[in-house]
Amino acid sequence: MKCVNCHVKRTKRVSGSGYYKRLLASKKDSFCPAEKQIGLDLLRTLPNNKYYDKQNADGIDQLRRVLLAFSLHNKEIGYCQGLNRLAAIALLYLSEEESF
């Protein structure tokens, strides 16, 4: 966990305040190759959890934004199945930006 905290702090320091919001804003101006696959996986993520069980559930939009931001931030990885579950679990305990 300490390693993760160090990486997060370093990324915040290098990228500056508001990085998560800037990533999402940049997405509005461009196409994200991962967007289609993310959309397909959202309802498969934790289907028995009330935050992710239907399209208008509370966590679905947050999960979409976190996954899109990650795919924009880390273009080498982009998005791959499994990230949705990690992000969904993080969102159960952390804020949207902290989950990113």
Coordinates of C-alpha atoms in Angstrom, one line a residue:
M1 CA 0.0 0.0 0.0
K2 CA 2.9 2.3 0.7
C3 CA 4.1 1.9 -2.8
V4 CA 0.7 2.9 -4.2
N5 CA 0.6 6.0 -1.9
C6 CA 4.0 7.0 -3.1
H7 CA 3.0 6.6 -6.8
V8 CA -0.3 8.6 -6.3
K9 CA 1.5 11.4 -4.5
R10 CA 4.2 11.6 -7.2
T11 CA 1.5 11.6 -10.0
K12 CA -0.4 14.4 -8.2
R13 CA 2.8 16.4 -7.7
V14 CA 3.9 16.0 -11.3
S15 CA 0.5 16.5 -12.9
G16 CA -0.7 19.3 -10.7
S17 CA -4.0 20.1 -9.0
G18 CA -7.1 19.3 -11.0
Y19 CA -5.4 16.7 -13.3
Y20 CA -8.3 14.3 -13.1
K21 CA -10.8 17.0 -14.2
R22 CA -8.5 18.1 -17.0
L23 CA -8.2 14.6 -18.3
L24 CA -12.0 14.3 -18.4
A25 CA -12.3 17.7 -20.0
S26 CA -9.8 16.7 -22.7
K27 CA -11.9 13.7 -23.5
K28 CA -14.8 15.9 -24.6
D29 CA -12.6 17.2 -27.4
S30 CA -11.3 13.8 -28.6
F31 CA -12.2 10.2 -29.2
C32 CA -11.1 7.7 -26.6
P33 CA -10.5 4.2 -28.2
A34 CA -11.4 2.5 -24.9
E35 CA -14.8 4.2 -24.6
K36 CA -16.8 1.5 -26.4
Q37 CA -15.3 -1.4 -24.4
I38 CA -15.8 0.5 -21.1
G39 CA -19.4 1.1 -22.0
L40 CA -19.9 -2.6 -22.6
D41 CA -18.3 -3.6 -19.3
L42 CA -20.1 -1.2 -17.0
L43 CA -23.1 -3.3 -16.2
R44 CA -21.1 -6.5 -16.0
T45 CA -18.8 -5.1 -13.3
L46 CA -20.6 -5.8 -10.0
P47 CA -24.2 -6.7 -11.2
N48 CA -25.4 -7.6 -7.7
N49 CA -24.3 -4.3 -6.2
K50 CA -26.9 -1.6 -6.1
Y51 CA -24.4 1.0 -7.2
Y52 CA -23.7 -0.8 -10.4
D53 CA -26.8 -2.9 -11.2
K54 CA -28.5 -0.7 -13.8
Q55 CA -27.6 2.0 -16.2
N56 CA -28.9 4.8 -14.0
A57 CA -27.3 3.4 -10.8
D58 CA -25.3 5.8 -8.7
G59 CA -21.9 4.3 -9.4
I60 CA -22.1 3.7 -13.2
D61 CA -21.3 7.3 -14.3
Q62 CA -18.5 7.6 -11.7
L63 CA -17.1 4.3 -12.9
R64 CA -17.2 5.4 -16.5
R65 CA -15.4 8.6 -15.7
V66 CA -12.7 6.9 -13.7
L67 CA -12.0 4.3 -16.4
L68 CA -12.0 6.8 -19.1
A69 CA -9.6 9.0 -17.2
F70 CA -7.3 6.1 -16.5
S71 CA -7.2 5.1 -20.2
L72 CA -6.3 8.7 -21.1
H73 CA -3.7 8.9 -18.4
N74 CA -2.0 5.6 -19.2
K75 CA -2.2 5.2 -23.0
E76 CA 0.1 2.2 -23.0
I77 CA -2.4 0.2 -21.0
G78 CA -5.5 2.1 -22.0
Y79 CA -8.4 0.0 -20.7
C80 CA -8.5 -3.8 -20.2
Q81 CA -11.1 -6.0 -18.6
G82 CA -10.5 -6.3 -14.9
L83 CA -9.8 -2.6 -14.4
N84 CA -13.5 -2.1 -14.1
R85 CA -13.7 -4.3 -11.0
L86 CA -10.7 -2.7 -9.3
A87 CA -12.2 0.8 -9.9
A88 CA -15.7 -0.2 -8.8
I89 CA -14.4 -1.6 -5.5
A90 CA -12.2 1.5 -5.0
L91 CA -15.3 3.7 -5.6
L92 CA -17.2 1.9 -2.8
Y93 CA -14.6 3.3 -0.3
L94 CA -13.0 6.4 -2.0
S95 CA -14.0 9.5 -3.8
E96 CA -14.1 9.4 -7.6
E97 CA -10.8 11.3 -7.9
E98 CA -9.1 9.1 -5.3
S99 CA -10.3 6.0 -7.1
F100 CA -8.6 7.3 -10.3

